[in-house]
Short mmCIF file of C-alpha atoms and ligand atoms in Angstrom, two decimals:
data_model
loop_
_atom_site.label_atom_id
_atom_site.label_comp_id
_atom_site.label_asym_id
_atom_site.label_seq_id
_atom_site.Cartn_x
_atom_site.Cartn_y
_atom_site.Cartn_z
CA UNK P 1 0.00 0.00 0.00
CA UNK P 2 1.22 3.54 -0.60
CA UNK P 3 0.66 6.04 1.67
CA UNK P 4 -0.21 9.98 0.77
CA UNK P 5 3.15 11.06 1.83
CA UNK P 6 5.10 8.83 -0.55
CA UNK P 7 2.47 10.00 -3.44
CA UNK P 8 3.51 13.83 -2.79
CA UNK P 9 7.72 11.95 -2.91
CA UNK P 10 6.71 10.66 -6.47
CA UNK P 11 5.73 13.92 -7.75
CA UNK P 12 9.15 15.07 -9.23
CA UNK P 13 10.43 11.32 -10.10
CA UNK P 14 11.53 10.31 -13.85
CA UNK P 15 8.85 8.45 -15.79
CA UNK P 16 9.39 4.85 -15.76
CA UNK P 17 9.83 3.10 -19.36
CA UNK P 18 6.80 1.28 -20.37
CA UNK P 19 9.13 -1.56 -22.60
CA UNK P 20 10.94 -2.54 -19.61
CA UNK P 21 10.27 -6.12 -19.57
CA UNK P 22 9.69 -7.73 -16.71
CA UNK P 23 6.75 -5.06 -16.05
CA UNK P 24 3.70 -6.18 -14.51
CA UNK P 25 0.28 -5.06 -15.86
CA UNK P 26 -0.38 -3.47 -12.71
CA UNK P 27 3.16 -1.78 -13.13
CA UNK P 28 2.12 -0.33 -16.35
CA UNK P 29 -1.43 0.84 -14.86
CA UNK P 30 0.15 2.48 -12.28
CA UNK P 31 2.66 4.29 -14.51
CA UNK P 32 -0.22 4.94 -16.72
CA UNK P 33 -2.09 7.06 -13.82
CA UNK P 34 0.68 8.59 -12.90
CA UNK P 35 1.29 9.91 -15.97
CA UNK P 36 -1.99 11.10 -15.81
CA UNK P 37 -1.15 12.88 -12.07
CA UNK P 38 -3.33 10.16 -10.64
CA UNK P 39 -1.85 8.51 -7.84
CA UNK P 40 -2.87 4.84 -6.87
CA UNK P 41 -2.28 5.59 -2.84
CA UNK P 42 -4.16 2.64 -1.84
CA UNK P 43 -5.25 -0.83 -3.58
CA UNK P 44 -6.63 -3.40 -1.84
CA UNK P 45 -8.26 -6.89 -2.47
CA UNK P 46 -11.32 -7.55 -0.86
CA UNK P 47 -11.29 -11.32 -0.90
CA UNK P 48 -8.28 -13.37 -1.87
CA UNK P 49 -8.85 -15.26 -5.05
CA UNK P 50 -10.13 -18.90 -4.94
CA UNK P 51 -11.36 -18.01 -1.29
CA UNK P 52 -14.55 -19.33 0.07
CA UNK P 53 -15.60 -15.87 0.79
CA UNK P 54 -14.73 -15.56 -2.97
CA UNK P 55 -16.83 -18.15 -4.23
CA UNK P 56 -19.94 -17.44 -1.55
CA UNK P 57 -19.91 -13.91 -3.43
CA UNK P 58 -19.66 -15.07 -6.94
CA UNK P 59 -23.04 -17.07 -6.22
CA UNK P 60 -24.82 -13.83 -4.82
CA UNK P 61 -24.23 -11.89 -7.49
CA UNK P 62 -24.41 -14.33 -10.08
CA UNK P 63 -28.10 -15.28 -7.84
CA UNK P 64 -28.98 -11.41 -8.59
CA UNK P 65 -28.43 -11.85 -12.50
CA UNK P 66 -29.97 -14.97 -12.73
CA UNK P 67 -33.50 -13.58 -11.31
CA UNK P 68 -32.87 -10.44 -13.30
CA UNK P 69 -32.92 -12.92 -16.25
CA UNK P 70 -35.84 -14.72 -15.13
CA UNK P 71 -37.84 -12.01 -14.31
CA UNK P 72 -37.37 -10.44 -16.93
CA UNK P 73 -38.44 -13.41 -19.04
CA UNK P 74 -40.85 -13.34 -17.17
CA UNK P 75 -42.31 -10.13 -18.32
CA UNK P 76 -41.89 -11.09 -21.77
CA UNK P 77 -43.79 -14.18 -21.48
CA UNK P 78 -46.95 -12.13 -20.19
CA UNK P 79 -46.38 -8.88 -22.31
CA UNK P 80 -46.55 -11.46 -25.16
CA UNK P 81 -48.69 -14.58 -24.54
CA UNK P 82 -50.82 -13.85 -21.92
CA UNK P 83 -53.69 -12.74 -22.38
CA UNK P 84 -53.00 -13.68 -25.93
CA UNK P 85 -56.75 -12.03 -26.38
CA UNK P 86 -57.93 -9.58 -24.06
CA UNK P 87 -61.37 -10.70 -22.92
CA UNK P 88 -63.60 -7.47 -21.55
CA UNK P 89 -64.42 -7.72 -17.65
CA UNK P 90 -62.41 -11.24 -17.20
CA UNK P 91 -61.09 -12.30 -14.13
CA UNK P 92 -57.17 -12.40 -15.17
CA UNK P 93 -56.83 -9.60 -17.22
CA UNK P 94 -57.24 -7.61 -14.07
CA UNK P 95 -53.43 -8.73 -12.78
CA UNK P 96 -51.82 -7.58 -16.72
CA UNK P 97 -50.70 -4.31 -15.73
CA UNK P 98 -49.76 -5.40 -11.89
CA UNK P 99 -47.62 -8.13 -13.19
CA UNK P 100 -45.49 -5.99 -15.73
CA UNK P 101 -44.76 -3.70 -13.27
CA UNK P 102 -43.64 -7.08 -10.88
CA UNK P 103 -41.23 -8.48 -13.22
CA UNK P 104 -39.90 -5.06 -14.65
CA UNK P 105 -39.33 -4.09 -11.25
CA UNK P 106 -37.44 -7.53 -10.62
CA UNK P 107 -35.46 -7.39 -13.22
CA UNK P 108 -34.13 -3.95 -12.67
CA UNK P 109 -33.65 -4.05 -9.41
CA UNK P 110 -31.61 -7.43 -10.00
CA UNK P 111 -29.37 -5.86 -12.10
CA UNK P 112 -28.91 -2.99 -9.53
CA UNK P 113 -27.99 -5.09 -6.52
CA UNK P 114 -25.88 -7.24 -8.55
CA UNK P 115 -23.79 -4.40 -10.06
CA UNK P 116 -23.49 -2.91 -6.41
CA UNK P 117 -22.60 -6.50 -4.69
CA UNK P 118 -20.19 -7.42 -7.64
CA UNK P 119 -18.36 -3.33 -7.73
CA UNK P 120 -18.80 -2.86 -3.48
CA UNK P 121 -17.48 -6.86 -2.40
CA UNK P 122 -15.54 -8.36 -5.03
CA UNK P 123 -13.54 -5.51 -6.59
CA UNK P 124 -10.35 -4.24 -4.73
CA UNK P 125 -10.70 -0.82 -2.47
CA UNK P 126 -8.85 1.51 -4.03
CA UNK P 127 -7.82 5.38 -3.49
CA UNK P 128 -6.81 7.21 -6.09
CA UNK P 129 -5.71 11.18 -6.27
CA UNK P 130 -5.38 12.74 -9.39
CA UNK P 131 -3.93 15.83 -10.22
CA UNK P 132 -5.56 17.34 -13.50
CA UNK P 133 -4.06 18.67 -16.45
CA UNK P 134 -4.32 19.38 -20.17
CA UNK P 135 -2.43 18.21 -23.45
CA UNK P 136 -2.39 15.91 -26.40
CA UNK P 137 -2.29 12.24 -26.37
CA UNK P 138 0.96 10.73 -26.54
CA UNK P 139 1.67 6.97 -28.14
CA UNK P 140 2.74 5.58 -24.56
CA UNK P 141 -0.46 7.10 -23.43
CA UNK P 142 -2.55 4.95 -25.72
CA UNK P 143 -0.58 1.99 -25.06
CA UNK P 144 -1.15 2.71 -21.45
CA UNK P 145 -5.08 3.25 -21.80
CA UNK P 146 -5.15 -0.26 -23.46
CA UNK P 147 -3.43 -1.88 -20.80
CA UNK P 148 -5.71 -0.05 -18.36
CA UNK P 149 -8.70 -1.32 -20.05
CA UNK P 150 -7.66 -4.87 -20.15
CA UNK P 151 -6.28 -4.79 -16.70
CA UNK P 152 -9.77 -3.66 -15.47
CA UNK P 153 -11.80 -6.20 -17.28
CA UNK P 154 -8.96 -8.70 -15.26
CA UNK P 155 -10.08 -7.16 -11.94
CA UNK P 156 -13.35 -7.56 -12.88
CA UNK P 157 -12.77 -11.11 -12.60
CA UNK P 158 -14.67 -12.25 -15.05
CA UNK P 159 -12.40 -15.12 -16.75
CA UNK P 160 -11.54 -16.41 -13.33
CA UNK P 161 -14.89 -16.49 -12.52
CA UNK P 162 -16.96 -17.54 -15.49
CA UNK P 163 -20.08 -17.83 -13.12
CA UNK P 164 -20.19 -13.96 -13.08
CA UNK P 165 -19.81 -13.87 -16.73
CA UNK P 166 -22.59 -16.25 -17.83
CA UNK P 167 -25.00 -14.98 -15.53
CA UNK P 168 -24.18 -11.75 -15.97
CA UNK P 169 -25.14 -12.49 -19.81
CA UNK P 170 -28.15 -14.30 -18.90
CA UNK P 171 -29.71 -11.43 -16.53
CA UNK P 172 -28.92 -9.16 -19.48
CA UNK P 173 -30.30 -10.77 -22.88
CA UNK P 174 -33.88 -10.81 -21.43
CA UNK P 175 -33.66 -7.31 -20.42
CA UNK P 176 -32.44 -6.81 -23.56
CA UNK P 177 -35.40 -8.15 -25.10
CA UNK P 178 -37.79 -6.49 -22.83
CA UNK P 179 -36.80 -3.22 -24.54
CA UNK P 180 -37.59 -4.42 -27.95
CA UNK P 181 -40.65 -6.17 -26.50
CA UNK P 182 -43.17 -3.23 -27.32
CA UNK P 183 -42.12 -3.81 -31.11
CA UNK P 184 -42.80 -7.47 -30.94
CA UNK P 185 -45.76 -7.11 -28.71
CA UNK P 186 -47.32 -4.75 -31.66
CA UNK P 187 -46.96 -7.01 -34.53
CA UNK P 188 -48.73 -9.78 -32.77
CA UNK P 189 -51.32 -7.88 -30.63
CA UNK P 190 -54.97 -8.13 -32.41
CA UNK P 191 -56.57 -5.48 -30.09
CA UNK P 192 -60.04 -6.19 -32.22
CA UNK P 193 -59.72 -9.80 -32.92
CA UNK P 194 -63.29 -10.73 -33.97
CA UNK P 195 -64.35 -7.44 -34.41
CA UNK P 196 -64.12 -6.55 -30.91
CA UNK P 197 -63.11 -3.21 -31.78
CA UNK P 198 -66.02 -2.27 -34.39
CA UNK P 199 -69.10 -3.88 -32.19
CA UNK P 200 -70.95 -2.53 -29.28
CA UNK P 201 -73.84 -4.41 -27.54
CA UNK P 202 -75.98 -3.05 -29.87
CA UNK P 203 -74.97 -5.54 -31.80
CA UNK P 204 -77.96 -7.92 -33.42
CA UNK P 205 -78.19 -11.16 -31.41
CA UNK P 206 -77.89 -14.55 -33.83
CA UNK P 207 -80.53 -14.54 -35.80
CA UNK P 208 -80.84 -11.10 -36.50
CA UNK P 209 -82.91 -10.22 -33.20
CA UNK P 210 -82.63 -6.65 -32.86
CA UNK P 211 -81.35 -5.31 -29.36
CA UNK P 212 -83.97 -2.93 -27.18
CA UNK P 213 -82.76 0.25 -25.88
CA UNK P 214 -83.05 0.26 -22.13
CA UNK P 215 -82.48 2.38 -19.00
CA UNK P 216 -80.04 1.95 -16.36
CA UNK P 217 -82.20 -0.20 -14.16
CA UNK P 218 -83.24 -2.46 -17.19
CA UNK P 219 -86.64 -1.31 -18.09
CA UNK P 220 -87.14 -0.55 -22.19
CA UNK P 221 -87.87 2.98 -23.68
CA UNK P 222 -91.02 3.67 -25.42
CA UNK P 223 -91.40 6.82 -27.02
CA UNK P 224 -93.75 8.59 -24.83
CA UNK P 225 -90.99 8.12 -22.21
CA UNK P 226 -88.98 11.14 -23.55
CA UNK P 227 -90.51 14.80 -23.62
CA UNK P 228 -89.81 16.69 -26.38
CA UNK P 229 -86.91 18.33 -26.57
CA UNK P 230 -85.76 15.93 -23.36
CA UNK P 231 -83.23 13.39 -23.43
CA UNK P 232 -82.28 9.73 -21.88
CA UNK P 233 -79.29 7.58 -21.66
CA UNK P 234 -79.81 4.15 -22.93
CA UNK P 235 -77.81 0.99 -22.97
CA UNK P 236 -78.05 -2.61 -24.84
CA UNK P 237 -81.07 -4.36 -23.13
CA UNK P 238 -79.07 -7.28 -23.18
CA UNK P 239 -77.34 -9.13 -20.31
CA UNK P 240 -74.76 -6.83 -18.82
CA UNK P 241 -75.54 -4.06 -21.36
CA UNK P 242 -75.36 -1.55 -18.67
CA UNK P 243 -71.86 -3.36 -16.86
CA UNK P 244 -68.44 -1.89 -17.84
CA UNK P 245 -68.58 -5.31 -20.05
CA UNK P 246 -70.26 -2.27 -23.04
CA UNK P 247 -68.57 0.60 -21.74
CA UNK P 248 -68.57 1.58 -25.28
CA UNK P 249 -72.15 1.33 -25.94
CA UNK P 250 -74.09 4.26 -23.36
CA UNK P 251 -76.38 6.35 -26.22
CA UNK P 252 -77.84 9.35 -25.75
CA UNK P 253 -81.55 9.35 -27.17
CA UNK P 254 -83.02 12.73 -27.97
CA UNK P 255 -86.39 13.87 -28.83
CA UNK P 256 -85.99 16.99 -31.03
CA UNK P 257 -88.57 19.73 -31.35
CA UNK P 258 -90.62 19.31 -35.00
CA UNK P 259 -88.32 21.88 -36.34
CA UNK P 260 -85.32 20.81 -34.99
CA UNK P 261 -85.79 17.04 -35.94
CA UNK P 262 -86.55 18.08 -39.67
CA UNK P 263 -83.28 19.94 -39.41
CA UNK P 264 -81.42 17.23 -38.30
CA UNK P 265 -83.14 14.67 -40.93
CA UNK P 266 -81.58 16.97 -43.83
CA UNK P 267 -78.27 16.75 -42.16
CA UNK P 268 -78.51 12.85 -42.10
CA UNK P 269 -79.61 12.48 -45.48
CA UNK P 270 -76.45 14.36 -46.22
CA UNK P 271 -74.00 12.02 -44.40
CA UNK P 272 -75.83 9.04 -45.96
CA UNK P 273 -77.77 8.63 -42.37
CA UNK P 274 -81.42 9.26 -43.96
CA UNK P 275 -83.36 6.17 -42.12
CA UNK P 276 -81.26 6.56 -38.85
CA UNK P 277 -84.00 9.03 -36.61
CA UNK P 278 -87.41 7.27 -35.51
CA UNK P 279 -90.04 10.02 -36.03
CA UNK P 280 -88.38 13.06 -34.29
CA UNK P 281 -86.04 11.07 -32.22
CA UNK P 282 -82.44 10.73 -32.64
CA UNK P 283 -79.58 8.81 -30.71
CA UNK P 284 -75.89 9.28 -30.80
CA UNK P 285 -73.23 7.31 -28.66
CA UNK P 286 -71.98 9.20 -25.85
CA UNK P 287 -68.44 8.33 -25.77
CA UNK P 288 -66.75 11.53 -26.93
CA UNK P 289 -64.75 11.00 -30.35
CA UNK P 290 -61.68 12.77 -28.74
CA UNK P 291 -60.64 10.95 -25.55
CA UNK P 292 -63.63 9.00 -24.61
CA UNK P 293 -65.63 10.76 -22.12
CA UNK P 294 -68.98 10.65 -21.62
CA UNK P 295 -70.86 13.60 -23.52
CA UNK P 296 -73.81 14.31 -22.23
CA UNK P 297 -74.19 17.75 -21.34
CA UNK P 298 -77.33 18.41 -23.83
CA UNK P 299 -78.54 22.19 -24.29
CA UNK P 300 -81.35 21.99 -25.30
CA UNK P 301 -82.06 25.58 -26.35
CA UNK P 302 -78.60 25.23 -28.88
CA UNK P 303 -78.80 21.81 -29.67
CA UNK P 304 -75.38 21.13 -28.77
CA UNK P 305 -74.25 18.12 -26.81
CA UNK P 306 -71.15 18.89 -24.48
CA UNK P 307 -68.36 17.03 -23.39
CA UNK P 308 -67.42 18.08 -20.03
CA UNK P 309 -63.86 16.59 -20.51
CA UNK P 310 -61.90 19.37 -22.86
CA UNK P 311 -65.29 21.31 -23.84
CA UNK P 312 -66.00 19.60 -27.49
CA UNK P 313 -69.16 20.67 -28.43
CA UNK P 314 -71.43 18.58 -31.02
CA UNK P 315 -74.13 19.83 -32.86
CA UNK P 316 -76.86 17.48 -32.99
CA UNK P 317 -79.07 19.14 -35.82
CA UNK P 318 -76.25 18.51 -38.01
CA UNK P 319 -75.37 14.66 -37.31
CA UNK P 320 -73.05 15.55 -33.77
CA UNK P 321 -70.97 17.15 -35.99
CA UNK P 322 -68.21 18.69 -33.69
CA UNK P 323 -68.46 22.38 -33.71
CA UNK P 324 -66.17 23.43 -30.82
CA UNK P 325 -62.70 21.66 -28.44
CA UNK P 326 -60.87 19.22 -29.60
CA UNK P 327 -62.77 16.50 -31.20
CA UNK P 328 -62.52 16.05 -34.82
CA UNK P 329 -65.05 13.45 -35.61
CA UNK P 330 -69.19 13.06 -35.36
CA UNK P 331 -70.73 11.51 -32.45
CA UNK P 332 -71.44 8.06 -33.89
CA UNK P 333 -75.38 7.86 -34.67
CA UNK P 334 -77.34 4.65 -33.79
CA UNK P 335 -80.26 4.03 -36.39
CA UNK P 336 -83.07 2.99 -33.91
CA UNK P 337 -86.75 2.39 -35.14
CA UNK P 338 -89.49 1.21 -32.56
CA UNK P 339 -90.59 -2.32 -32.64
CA UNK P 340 -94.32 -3.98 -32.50
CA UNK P 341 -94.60 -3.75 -28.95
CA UNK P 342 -93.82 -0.19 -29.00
CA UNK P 343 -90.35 0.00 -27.45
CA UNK P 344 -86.87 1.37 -29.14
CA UNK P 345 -84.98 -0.77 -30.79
CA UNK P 346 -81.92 -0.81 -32.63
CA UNK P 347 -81.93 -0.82 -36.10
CA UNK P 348 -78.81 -2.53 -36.23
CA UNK P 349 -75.12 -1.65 -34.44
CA UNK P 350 -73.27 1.43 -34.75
CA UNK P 351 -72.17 1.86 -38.15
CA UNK P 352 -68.46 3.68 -37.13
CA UNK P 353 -66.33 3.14 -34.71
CA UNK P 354 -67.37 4.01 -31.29
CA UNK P 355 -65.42 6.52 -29.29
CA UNK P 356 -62.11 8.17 -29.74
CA UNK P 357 -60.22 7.96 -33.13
CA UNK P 358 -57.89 5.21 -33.66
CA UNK P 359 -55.98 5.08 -37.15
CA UNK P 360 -57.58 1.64 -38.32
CA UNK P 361 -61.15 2.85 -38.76
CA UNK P 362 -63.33 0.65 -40.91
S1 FES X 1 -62.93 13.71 -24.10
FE1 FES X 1 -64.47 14.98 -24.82
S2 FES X 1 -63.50 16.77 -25.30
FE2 FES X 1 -61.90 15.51 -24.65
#
């Protein structure tokens, strides 16, 4: 060990000659700092090679990598495969998110408390002081650096202990892969296998039966149940239709004033919606087009529906087009007709997408 006061001795002393044979690699590292003005006043091992204490730290750290690895695989496996097909309102879905943020977490902090084990057990203490300074690079310098660099990747110990090594490589590939697992996840993800995306529970049953429009507690809408120029929500009188299982499916059904109804049956026949209104009734999903809110502040006096959330404003007599905010699309309009018991119906599902814009509209 070299003490502070021999460091300020070797100040002034003559370089030493790098050639020299018979130099150790630690020789030339030394040199190599000095020449720098970094003085190596203290180096010492932590554990003696081929120790037990060695060896008991070699499996800790390589323990910390290997459940990096795993957990990291870990979150691949259920970014990926499960659920291959997300399944609205299921049980398991529900632990997804929780179990990404398990495994990432895992994995990272694996890495971390391997690193610090590995740099804060195994590696040698050592004290260093440097004295800075400024200038080109000379050819003994370079020579030095490489020596430097291949004398650290000795210390860190790797060849003599290959355990460190592998597992160091195994903790690391997954994590590797977890970065490019967003890219892999979105080439196999169908978010609207079987149509999921482009149905709401509106939706005909098999056979064609056409799906009632109901209130929240169940009971179906005739239309002497909405005063004119009043408005109800209504859901899919099917089971669940009013459960977050068709989130996507709340409707607002209007009954417009004479003139305002024959207003808005121009503006339909205009957007190819001519049969969608039942007499002077209308409906249009509430899920705002821009971030999915629920709009369903009606005035009645302007005819503009209003989505609380960033202030879009949709006029109705004009198919919900969006005439204020943010939103850039029509309120999706449900073509509803009543049926021979004298309750809504609907005609058949939304004919657009429901909701805010994605880029694969049909
Ligand atoms: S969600 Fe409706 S305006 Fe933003």
């Amino acid at each position: 060990m070299t003490t502070h006061t021999e460091h300020q001795a070797q100040q002034g002393r003559e370089p030493l000659d790098v050639n020299t044979p018979g130099l150790s690699q630690f020789d030339i590292v030394r040199e190599g700092a000095r020449r720098d003005d970094i003085e190596i006043v203290h180096y010492e091992p932590q554990v003696a090679p081929g120790s037990k204490a060695e060896r008991r730290l070699t499996r800790t750290v390589a323990s910390f990598f290997l459940l990096t690895g795993l957990a990291a695989t870990a979150f691949l496996v259920v970014y990926i495969w499960w659920p291959w097909e997300y399944h609205a309102g299921s049980g398991g879905d529900k632990w997804y998110t929780p179990l990404l943020g398990v495994t990432l977490g895992v994995a990272l902090l694996g890495i971390g408390f391997g690193i610090l084990t590995w740099g804060k057990k195994l590696l040698p203490k050592e004290v260093s002081i440097q004295d800075r300074h400024e200038g080109a690079v000379a050819s003994d310098d370079r020579i030095i650096t490489g020596q430097t660099m291949l004398y650290m990747a000795d210390e860190l110990g790797v060849k003599r202990r290959p355990l460190l090594g592998i597992s160091l490589l195994a903790g690391l590939a997954p994590v590797g892969a977890v970065a490019a697992a967003p890219l892999v996840g979105g080439l196999i993800s169908q978010p609207h296998k079987n149509n999921q995306m482009f149905t709401t529970g509106f939706a005909p049953a098999e056979g064609g039966q056409k799906v009632r429009l109901v209130r929240e507690d169940g009971r179906p809408v005739r239309p002497a149940d909405v005063s004119t120029g009043g408005q109800i929500t209504v859901f899919p009188g099917i089971d669940h239709g009013v459960s977050n299982l068709h989130a996507d499916s709340p409707t607002l059904l209007i009954h417009l004033r004479d003139s305002d109804a024959q207003e808005s049956r121009r503006a339909n026949e205009r957007v190819g919606h001519g049969d969608y209104m039942w007499g002077n009734y209308a409906a249009y999903s509430k899920i705002c087009t821009h971030a999915g809110c629920p709009a369903s502040l009606y005035e009645q006096q302007t005819n503009r529906l209003l989505c609380p959330c960033h202030q879009s404003q949709f006029l109705i007599t004009d198919n919900a087009r969006p005439i204020f905010g943010p939103a850039s699309r029509r309120l999706p309009q449900l073509p509803i007709e009543v049926d021979s018991e004298g309750y809504f119906v609907a005609k058949s599902d939304y004919t657009e997408t429901v909701g805010p814009d994605f880029w694969e509209r049909p």
